[in-house]
Coordinates of C-alpha atoms and ligand atoms in Angstrom, one line a residue:
X1 CA -12.1 -1.9 -7.2
X2 CA -9.7 -3.1 -4.6
X3 CA -10.8 -3.6 -1.0
X4 CA -7.2 -3.1 0.2
X5 CA -6.9 -0.2 2.5
X6 CA -3.5 1.3 3.2
X7 CA -3.0 2.6 6.7
X8 CA -0.9 5.7 6.7
X9 CA 2.6 5.0 7.9
X10 CA 5.6 7.4 7.8
X11 CA 9.0 5.8 7.8
X12 CA 11.5 8.6 8.5
X13 CA 11.3 11.7 10.7
X14 CA 12.9 13.7 7.8
X15 CA 9.6 13.2 5.9
X16 CA 7.6 15.4 8.3
X17 CA 10.0 18.1 9.4
X18 CA 8.7 21.6 9.6
X19 CA 9.6 23.9 6.7
X20 CA 12.1 25.7 8.8
X21 CA 13.8 22.5 10.0
X22 CA 13.8 21.2 6.4
X23 CA 15.4 24.3 5.0
X24 CA 18.0 24.3 7.7
X25 CA 18.9 20.7 6.8
X26 CA 18.9 21.5 3.1
X27 CA 21.1 24.5 3.6
X28 CA 23.8 22.6 5.4
X29 CA 23.6 19.8 2.9
X30 CA 23.8 22.2 0.0
X31 CA 26.9 23.8 1.3
X32 CA 28.5 20.3 1.6
X33 CA 27.4 19.4 -1.9
X34 CA 28.9 22.6 -3.4
X35 CA 32.2 21.6 -1.7
X36 CA 32.0 18.1 -3.2
X37 CA 31.3 19.3 -6.7
X38 CA 34.6 21.2 -6.6
X39 CA 36.2 17.7 -7.1
X40 CA 34.6 17.6 -10.6
X41 CA 36.5 19.6 -13.3
X42 CA 33.2 20.1 -15.2
X43 CA 31.7 22.1 -12.3
X44 CA 35.0 23.9 -11.5
X45 CA 34.9 25.2 -15.0
X46 CA 31.2 26.0 -15.0
X47 CA 31.4 27.9 -11.8
X48 CA 34.5 29.8 -13.0
X49 CA 32.8 30.7 -16.3
X50 CA 29.8 32.0 -14.4
X51 CA 32.1 34.0 -12.1
X52 CA 30.9 32.2 -9.0
X53 CA 33.2 31.6 -6.0
X54 CA 31.8 28.3 -4.5
X55 CA 32.2 29.7 -1.0
X56 CA 29.7 32.4 -1.9
X57 CA 26.9 29.8 -2.2
X58 CA 25.6 29.8 1.4
X59 CA 21.9 29.9 1.3
X60 CA 19.1 28.1 -0.6
X61 CA 18.4 31.3 -2.6
X62 CA 22.0 31.4 -3.7
X63 CA 21.4 28.2 -5.6
X64 CA 19.5 30.3 -8.2
X65 CA 22.8 31.8 -9.2
X66 CA 24.3 28.5 -10.3
X67 CA 24.2 27.3 -13.9
X68 CA 21.9 24.4 -14.9
X69 CA 23.3 21.0 -15.8
X70 CA 21.8 19.3 -18.9
X71 CA 21.7 15.8 -20.4
X72 CA 24.1 17.1 -23.1
X73 CA 26.6 18.1 -20.3
X74 CA 26.4 14.6 -18.9
X75 CA 26.9 13.1 -22.4
X76 CA 29.9 15.3 -22.9
X77 CA 31.4 13.9 -19.7
X78 CA 30.7 10.3 -20.6
X79 CA 31.6 7.9 -19.0
X80 CA 32.9 9.1 -15.7
X81 CA 33.7 12.8 -16.0
X82 CA 31.1 13.6 -13.3
X83 CA 32.6 11.4 -10.7
X84 CA 33.4 13.3 -7.4
X85 CA 35.1 10.4 -5.6
X86 CA 37.9 8.1 -6.3
X87 CA 36.9 5.2 -8.5
X88 CA 37.9 2.8 -5.8
X89 CA 35.1 4.3 -3.7
X90 CA 32.4 3.5 -6.2
X91 CA 30.2 0.5 -5.2
X92 CA 27.9 0.3 -8.3
X93 CA 27.3 1.8 -11.7
X94 CA 24.0 2.1 -13.5
X95 CA 23.1 3.8 -16.8
X96 CA 20.3 5.9 -18.2
X97 CA 17.8 4.2 -20.4
X98 CA 18.3 6.5 -23.3
X99 CA 17.1 4.8 -26.4
X100 CA 19.1 7.0 -28.8
X101 CA 22.7 8.2 -28.7
X102 CA 25.2 7.7 -25.9
X103 CA 23.9 6.5 -22.6
X104 CA 24.9 8.3 -19.4
X105 CA 26.6 6.3 -16.7
X106 CA 25.8 7.0 -13.0
X107 CA 27.8 5.9 -10.0
X108 CA 27.0 5.2 -6.4
X109 CA 29.2 4.8 -3.3
X110 CA 28.0 2.4 -0.6
X111 CA 26.5 5.4 1.3
X112 CA 24.7 6.5 -1.8
X113 CA 23.3 2.9 -2.2
X114 CA 22.1 3.0 1.4
X115 CA 20.4 6.4 1.0
X116 CA 18.8 5.2 -2.3
X117 CA 17.4 2.0 -0.7
X118 CA 16.0 4.1 2.1
X119 CA 14.3 6.6 -0.3
X120 CA 12.7 3.7 -2.2
X121 CA 11.7 2.1 1.2
X122 CA 10.0 5.4 2.0
X123 CA 7.6 5.5 -0.9
X124 CA 7.0 1.8 -0.8
X125 CA 6.0 2.1 2.9
X126 CA 3.8 5.2 2.1
X127 CA 2.1 3.0 -0.5
X128 CA 1.3 0.0 1.6
X129 CA 4.4 -2.1 1.8
X130 CA 4.7 -4.0 5.1
X131 CA 7.4 -6.5 6.2
X132 CA 5.0 -9.4 5.9
X133 CA 4.3 -8.7 2.2
X134 CA 6.0 -10.3 -0.8
X135 CA 6.7 -8.2 -3.8
X136 CA 7.3 -9.3 -7.4
X137 CA 9.7 -7.0 -9.3
X138 CA 9.0 -7.1 -13.0
X139 CA 11.4 -4.3 -13.9
X140 CA 14.5 -4.9 -15.9
X141 CA 17.5 -5.7 -13.8
X142 CA 20.7 -4.3 -15.3
X143 CA 21.9 -0.8 -16.1
X144 CA 18.3 0.4 -15.7
X145 CA 17.9 1.7 -12.2
X146 CA 14.3 0.3 -11.8
X147 CA 15.1 -3.3 -10.9
X148 CA 17.9 -2.9 -8.4
X149 CA 16.5 0.3 -6.9
X150 CA 13.2 -1.2 -6.0
X151 CA 14.7 -4.5 -5.1
X152 CA 16.8 -3.0 -2.3
X153 CA 14.0 -0.7 -1.3
X154 CA 11.7 -3.7 -0.7
X155 CA 14.4 -5.5 1.3
X156 CA 15.0 -2.3 3.4
X157 CA 11.4 -2.5 4.5
X158 CA 11.9 -6.1 5.5
X159 CA 9.5 -7.5 3.0
X160 CA 10.4 -10.3 0.6
X161 CA 11.4 -9.9 -3.0
X162 CA 10.7 -12.1 -6.0
X163 CA 13.1 -10.7 -8.5
X164 CA 11.2 -11.9 -11.6
X165 CA 12.7 -9.2 -13.9
X166 CA 10.8 -7.9 -16.9
X167 CA 9.2 -10.2 -19.5
X168 CA 7.9 -13.8 -19.8
X169 CA 4.4 -12.8 -18.8
X170 CA 3.0 -16.4 -18.4
X171 CA 5.8 -17.0 -15.9
X172 CA 5.1 -13.8 -14.1
X173 CA 1.5 -14.8 -13.5
X174 CA 2.5 -18.3 -12.5
X175 CA 4.8 -16.9 -9.9
X176 CA 2.2 -14.4 -8.7
X177 CA -0.3 -17.2 -8.2
X178 CA 2.0 -19.8 -6.7
X179 CA 3.8 -17.4 -4.4
X180 CA 0.5 -15.5 -3.5
X181 CA 2.4 -12.3 -4.2
X182 CA 0.9 -9.2 -2.4
X183 CA 2.4 -6.4 -4.6
X184 CA 3.7 -5.9 -8.1
X185 CA 6.4 -3.5 -9.2
X186 CA 6.8 -2.6 -12.9
X187 CA 6.1 0.0 -15.6
X188 CA 2.4 0.8 -16.0
X189 CA 2.6 -0.5 -19.6
X190 CA 3.9 -3.8 -18.5
X191 CA 1.1 -4.0 -15.9
X192 CA -1.4 -3.5 -18.7
X193 CA 0.2 -6.4 -20.6
X194 CA 0.0 -8.6 -17.5
X195 CA -3.6 -7.7 -16.9
X196 CA -4.5 -8.5 -20.5
X197 CA -2.9 -11.9 -20.2
X198 CA -4.9 -12.6 -17.0
X199 CA -8.2 -11.6 -18.7
X200 CA -7.5 -13.5 -22.0
X201 CA -6.6 -16.7 -20.2
X202 CA -9.6 -16.5 -17.9
X203 CA -7.5 -16.6 -14.8
X204 CA -9.9 -16.0 -11.9
X205 CA -9.1 -13.0 -9.7
X206 CA -9.2 -15.1 -6.6
X207 CA -6.4 -17.2 -7.9
X208 CA -4.2 -14.2 -7.3
X209 CA -3.6 -12.5 -3.9
X210 CA -2.4 -9.3 -5.5
X211 CA -3.5 -6.2 -3.4
X212 CA -1.5 -3.3 -4.8
X213 CA 1.2 -2.2 -7.2
X214 CA 3.9 0.5 -7.5
X215 CA 4.3 1.7 -11.1
X216 CA 6.9 4.1 -12.4
X217 CA 9.5 4.7 -15.1
X218 CA 7.2 6.3 -17.7
X219 CA 4.3 8.6 -17.9
X220 CA 0.8 7.3 -17.4
X221 CA -2.6 8.8 -16.9
X222 CA -5.2 8.8 -14.2
X223 CA -7.5 7.0 -16.7
X224 CA -4.9 4.3 -17.1
X225 CA -4.8 3.9 -13.3
X226 CA -8.5 3.4 -13.2
X227 CA -8.4 0.9 -16.0
X228 CA -5.7 -1.2 -14.4
X229 CA -7.3 -1.0 -11.0
X230 CA -10.6 -2.1 -12.3
X231 CA -9.2 -4.9 -14.4
X232 CA -6.9 -6.3 -11.7
X233 CA -8.9 -5.3 -8.6
X234 CA -5.8 -3.7 -7.0
X235 CA -4.6 -0.3 -5.8
X236 CA -2.0 1.3 -8.0
X237 CA 0.6 3.9 -6.8
X238 CA 2.8 6.1 -8.8
X239 CA 6.5 6.7 -8.2
X240 CA 9.0 8.8 -10.1
X241 CA 12.7 9.1 -10.5
X242 CA 15.5 9.3 -13.0
X243 CA 19.0 7.8 -13.1
X244 CA 20.9 11.1 -13.3
X245 CA 19.3 12.2 -10.0
X246 CA 19.4 8.7 -8.3
X247 CA 16.9 6.4 -10.0
X248 CA 13.5 5.6 -8.5
X249 CA 12.9 7.1 -5.1
X250 CA 12.9 10.8 -6.0
X251 CA 9.2 10.9 -5.3
X252 CA 6.3 8.6 -4.7
X253 CA 2.6 8.7 -3.7
X254 CA 1.4 8.2 -0.1
X255 CA -1.9 6.6 0.8
X256 CA -3.7 9.8 -0.2
X257 CA -2.6 9.3 -3.8
X258 CA -2.8 13.0 -4.5
X259 CA 0.6 13.8 -5.9
X260 CA 4.1 12.3 -5.3
X261 CA 6.0 13.5 -2.3
X262 CA 9.5 14.6 -3.4
X263 CA 12.3 13.5 -0.9
X264 CA 13.2 17.1 -0.1
X265 CA 15.8 16.2 2.5
X266 CA 17.7 14.5 -0.4
X267 CA 17.0 16.8 -3.3
X268 CA 16.1 20.5 -3.9
X269 CA 13.4 20.7 -6.5
X270 CA 12.7 23.7 -8.7
X271 CA 10.0 24.0 -11.4
X272 CA 10.9 26.4 -14.2
X273 CA 9.5 27.7 -17.4
X274 CA 11.6 25.8 -20.0
X275 CA 11.8 28.8 -22.3
X276 CA 12.5 31.6 -19.9
X277 CA 14.2 29.4 -17.2
X278 CA 12.3 31.5 -14.6
X279 CA 10.5 29.7 -11.8
X280 CA 6.8 29.1 -12.3
X281 CA 4.2 29.6 -9.6
X282 CA 3.1 26.6 -7.4
X283 CA 0.4 24.6 -9.2
X284 CA 1.7 25.7 -12.6
X285 CA 3.3 23.2 -14.9
X286 CA 6.9 23.6 -15.7
X287 CA 10.1 21.6 -16.1
X288 CA 11.4 20.0 -12.9
X289 CA 15.0 20.7 -11.9
X290 CA 16.8 18.8 -9.2
X291 CA 19.9 19.4 -7.1
X292 CA 21.2 16.5 -5.0
X293 CA 21.9 17.1 -1.3
X294 CA 23.5 13.9 -0.1
X295 CA 25.0 12.1 -3.0
X296 CA 28.7 11.3 -2.8
X297 CA 29.7 9.7 -6.1
X298 CA 27.9 11.9 -8.5
X299 CA 26.4 14.9 -6.9
X300 CA 24.4 17.0 -9.4
X301 CA 23.5 20.7 -9.5
X302 CA 20.3 22.0 -11.0
X303 CA 19.7 19.1 -13.4
X304 CA 17.1 19.9 -16.0
X305 CA 15.0 16.8 -16.3
X306 CA 12.8 17.8 -19.3
X307 CA 9.9 16.3 -17.3
X308 CA 6.9 18.6 -17.2
X309 CA 4.9 18.6 -13.9
X310 CA 3.5 21.0 -11.3
X311 CA 4.5 21.3 -7.6
X312 CA 2.0 21.4 -4.8
X313 CA 3.4 22.8 -1.5
X314 CA 0.1 22.5 0.4
X315 CA 0.2 20.3 3.5
X316 CA -0.9 16.7 2.8
X317 CA -3.4 14.8 5.0
X318 CA -0.8 12.1 5.5
X319 CA 1.4 14.4 7.6
X320 CA 4.4 14.4 5.3
X321 CA 5.6 17.9 4.7
X322 CA 7.6 17.3 1.5
X323 CA 6.2 19.1 -1.5
X324 CA 4.2 17.0 -3.9
X325 CA 4.6 16.8 -7.7
X326 CA 1.8 16.1 -10.1
X327 CA 1.9 13.3 -12.6
X328 CA 4.5 14.0 -15.3
X329 CA 2.4 15.1 -18.3
X330 CA 5.3 14.4 -20.6
X331 CA 8.9 15.0 -21.3
X332 CA 9.5 18.2 -23.1
X333 CA 11.4 16.0 -25.6
X334 CA 8.3 13.9 -26.2
X335 CA 6.1 16.9 -26.8
X336 CA 4.7 16.9 -30.3
X337 CA 4.2 20.2 -32.0
X338 CA 1.4 19.6 -34.4
X339 CA 0.3 22.5 -36.6
X340 CA 1.9 24.7 -33.9
X341 CA -0.1 23.2 -31.1
X342 CA 1.7 21.4 -28.2
X343 CA 0.4 17.8 -27.7
X344 CA 1.6 15.2 -25.3
X345 CA 1.1 11.5 -25.9
X346 CA -0.5 11.3 -22.5
X347 CA -3.3 13.6 -23.7
X348 CA -4.1 11.1 -26.5
X349 CA -4.0 8.3 -24.0
X350 CA -6.4 10.1 -21.7
X351 CA -8.8 10.6 -24.6
X352 CA -8.7 7.0 -25.8
X353 CA -9.2 5.6 -22.4
X354 CA -12.5 7.5 -22.1
X355 CA -13.9 5.9 -25.2
X356 CA -15.7 2.6 -24.6
X357 CA -14.8 -0.1 -27.1
X358 CA -11.1 0.7 -27.3
X359 CA -8.3 -1.3 -25.8
X360 CA -5.7 0.8 -24.0
X361 CA -3.1 0.0 -26.7
X362 CA -2.3 2.7 -29.2
X363 CA 0.5 4.1 -31.4
X364 CA 0.9 7.6 -32.6
X365 CA 2.5 8.3 -35.9
X366 CA 3.4 11.8 -37.1
X367 CA 4.4 12.7 -40.6
X368 CA 4.7 15.8 -42.7
X369 CA 3.8 15.1 -46.3
X370 CA 3.4 18.3 -48.3
X371 CA 4.8 20.3 -45.3
X372 CA 1.6 19.8 -43.3
X373 CA 1.7 17.8 -40.0
X374 CA -0.4 14.7 -40.1
X375 CA -1.0 12.6 -37.0
X376 CA -2.4 9.1 -37.2
X377 CA -3.5 7.3 -34.1
X378 CA -3.7 3.5 -34.4
X379 CA -6.1 2.3 -31.8
X380 CA -6.8 -1.3 -30.9
X381 CA -10.4 -2.4 -30.7
X382 CA -11.7 -4.7 -28.0
X383 CA -13.0 -8.1 -29.1
X384 CA -16.6 -6.9 -28.8
X385 CA -16.2 -3.7 -30.8
X386 CA -14.1 -5.7 -33.5
X387 CA -17.0 -8.0 -34.1
X388 CA -19.6 -5.3 -34.4
X389 CA -21.1 -3.9 -37.6
X390 CA -19.3 -1.4 -40.0
X391 CA -21.7 1.2 -38.8
X392 CA -20.8 0.7 -35.1
X393 CA -17.1 0.8 -36.0
X394 CA -17.6 4.1 -37.9
X395 CA -19.3 5.4 -34.8
X396 CA -16.5 4.3 -32.6
X397 CA -14.0 6.1 -34.8
X398 CA -16.1 9.3 -34.6
X399 CA -16.2 9.0 -30.8
X400 CA -12.4 8.7 -30.7
X401 CA -12.0 11.6 -33.1
X402 CA -14.2 13.8 -30.9
X403 CA -12.5 12.7 -27.6
X404 CA -9.1 13.6 -29.0
X405 CA -10.4 16.9 -30.4
X406 CA -11.9 17.8 -27.0
X407 CA -8.6 17.2 -25.2
X408 CA -6.1 18.4 -27.8
X409 CA -8.1 20.7 -30.0
X410 CA -6.8 18.8 -33.0
X411 CA -8.2 16.4 -35.6
X412 CA -6.2 13.3 -36.1
X413 CA -6.5 10.3 -38.5
X414 CA -7.9 7.5 -36.5
X415 CA -7.1 4.0 -37.6
X416 CA -8.9 1.1 -35.8
X417 CA -6.8 -2.0 -35.7
X418 CA -7.7 -5.6 -34.8
X419 CA -7.3 -6.8 -31.2
X420 CA -3.8 -7.9 -30.2
X421 CA -2.0 -6.4 -33.2
X422 CA 0.0 -3.5 -31.7
X423 CA 3.3 -4.0 -29.9
X424 CA 3.2 -4.9 -26.2
X425 CA 5.9 -3.6 -23.9
X426 CA 7.7 -5.2 -20.9
X427 CA 9.5 -2.0 -20.0
X428 CA 9.0 1.5 -21.0
X429 CA 6.4 1.9 -23.8
X430 CA 7.4 3.5 -27.1
X431 CA 4.2 4.9 -28.4
X432 CA 5.3 7.6 -30.8
X433 CA 6.8 7.2 -34.2
X434 CA 7.7 10.6 -35.6
X435 CA 8.7 10.3 -39.3
X436 CA 9.4 14.0 -39.4
X437 CA 12.7 13.4 -37.5
X438 CA 14.3 11.9 -40.6
Ligands
DLL1 O1 13.0 5.4 -15.1 C1 13.8 5.5 -12.9 C2 12.6 4.8 -12.4 C3 12.6 3.5 -12.5 C4 11.6 5.5 -11.8 C5 11.5 2.8 -12.0 C6 10.5 4.9 -11.3 C7 10.5 3.5 -11.3 P1 15.4 6.6 -16.3 O2 15.5 5.3 -17.0 O3 16.7 7.4 -16.2 O4 15.0 6.3 -14.8 O5 14.3 7.4 -16.9 C8 13.9 8.6 -16.3 O6 11.6 8.3 -16.9 O7 13.0 11.5 -16.6 C9 10.8 10.5 -16.7 O8 10.7 11.0 -18.0 C10 10.4 9.0 -16.8 N1 9.6 8.6 -15.6 C11 10.1 7.9 -14.5 N2 9.1 7.7 -13.6 C12 8.0 8.3 -14.1 C13 6.7 8.5 -13.7 C14 13.9 5.7 -14.4 N3 6.2 7.9 -12.5 C15 12.7 9.2 -17.0 N4 5.9 9.2 -14.4 C16 12.2 10.4 -16.3 C17 6.3 9.8 -15.6 C18 8.4 8.9 -15.3 N5 7.5 9.6 -16.1

């Protein structure tokens, strides 16, 4: 475990407004946003079709009357149909990381970029970043919002950035050692990769000065956090965001590490049942929906993220008043329906990480021969379990089988594979191959 202790520090007064103050700020910002989206033909049409006069949207409750915006809507407006400002006022473009189909482009004015840097600076501060620290950013720099978003957030705090970008793991570690880097920023799956390299190459922990890390960009589990923290001797913080809403900075953990505070002065969050579209109760899982409150270039109304999480409005010991979201258990698009049962890859990850003798590298394959769903989980063994007897390996398989069954209620085919055979990722991991999709 890490000995690093994060002293609680709140960056902006907006993070700890009373509910009444916050709602008043949100209301005035919402009204302005509704005016701005009138510049976008897509929203003009949407509002007209729904019979809504924009001037009638005056309160936070009125927001419920507005239609949702979906990824398909954004694709339909590709590349810049959702722009609310003149192109000459755009300072930067990014794109969603969609692996299939058309990407979606997002745009920022200079004010948007300032606001975005500040939101990233907030969660970084909450999670330990101080001006005297150096931070290695091992996210992709490019259309992906991770690299640049975090880069400017670190600078905003006044800390120093090492823009290593994703990949070339030996060089990452060399930089970390030579520069005595304090904090690492990347996806959790890339961190796993880095940690593995350190262990395999017998690099002593004290050759590194790493104290903590901020991970985001993909779902990961609490068991994965424990694994990385134990292996690297650091504290790991979770942060969440998506390009369509702004990028990283939508939410992040504070020192309490008990949910991610959503920047409610910048976004209104709703949590809905994805089938009925009705709000779910606090604490219940549902799909997150965001409305931007101070974005200029591409304001967005009630964006359906497909991300499944629960909201916690209870006060946090850190003093921030912004609602916290749980870990994202999965995207509703990633949810596998196996024999009628809903399963998220994160549940399988959770099960695997609880079984000793498995490495945290796995791949899930789904097929439907003879019209019956079959799931195969390829699991990497550790060096020790790999060199054990057939009997021990069979026992390991049985333990994995039981762990998966306990968490998902389903039996899956377990295939043990040799160490270092499954793909490693430098960005977002792709752990599911669904052959049923054609
Ligand atoms: O991944 C923005 C980001 C970059 C967030 C770096 C945090 C750190 P996109 O490429 O548009 O943007 O992908 C957004 O990634 O809808 C979630 O499904 C997933 N995601 C992002 N952060 C987390 C997280 C960036 N902490 C999509 N936990 C989102 C779970 C996450 N899923």
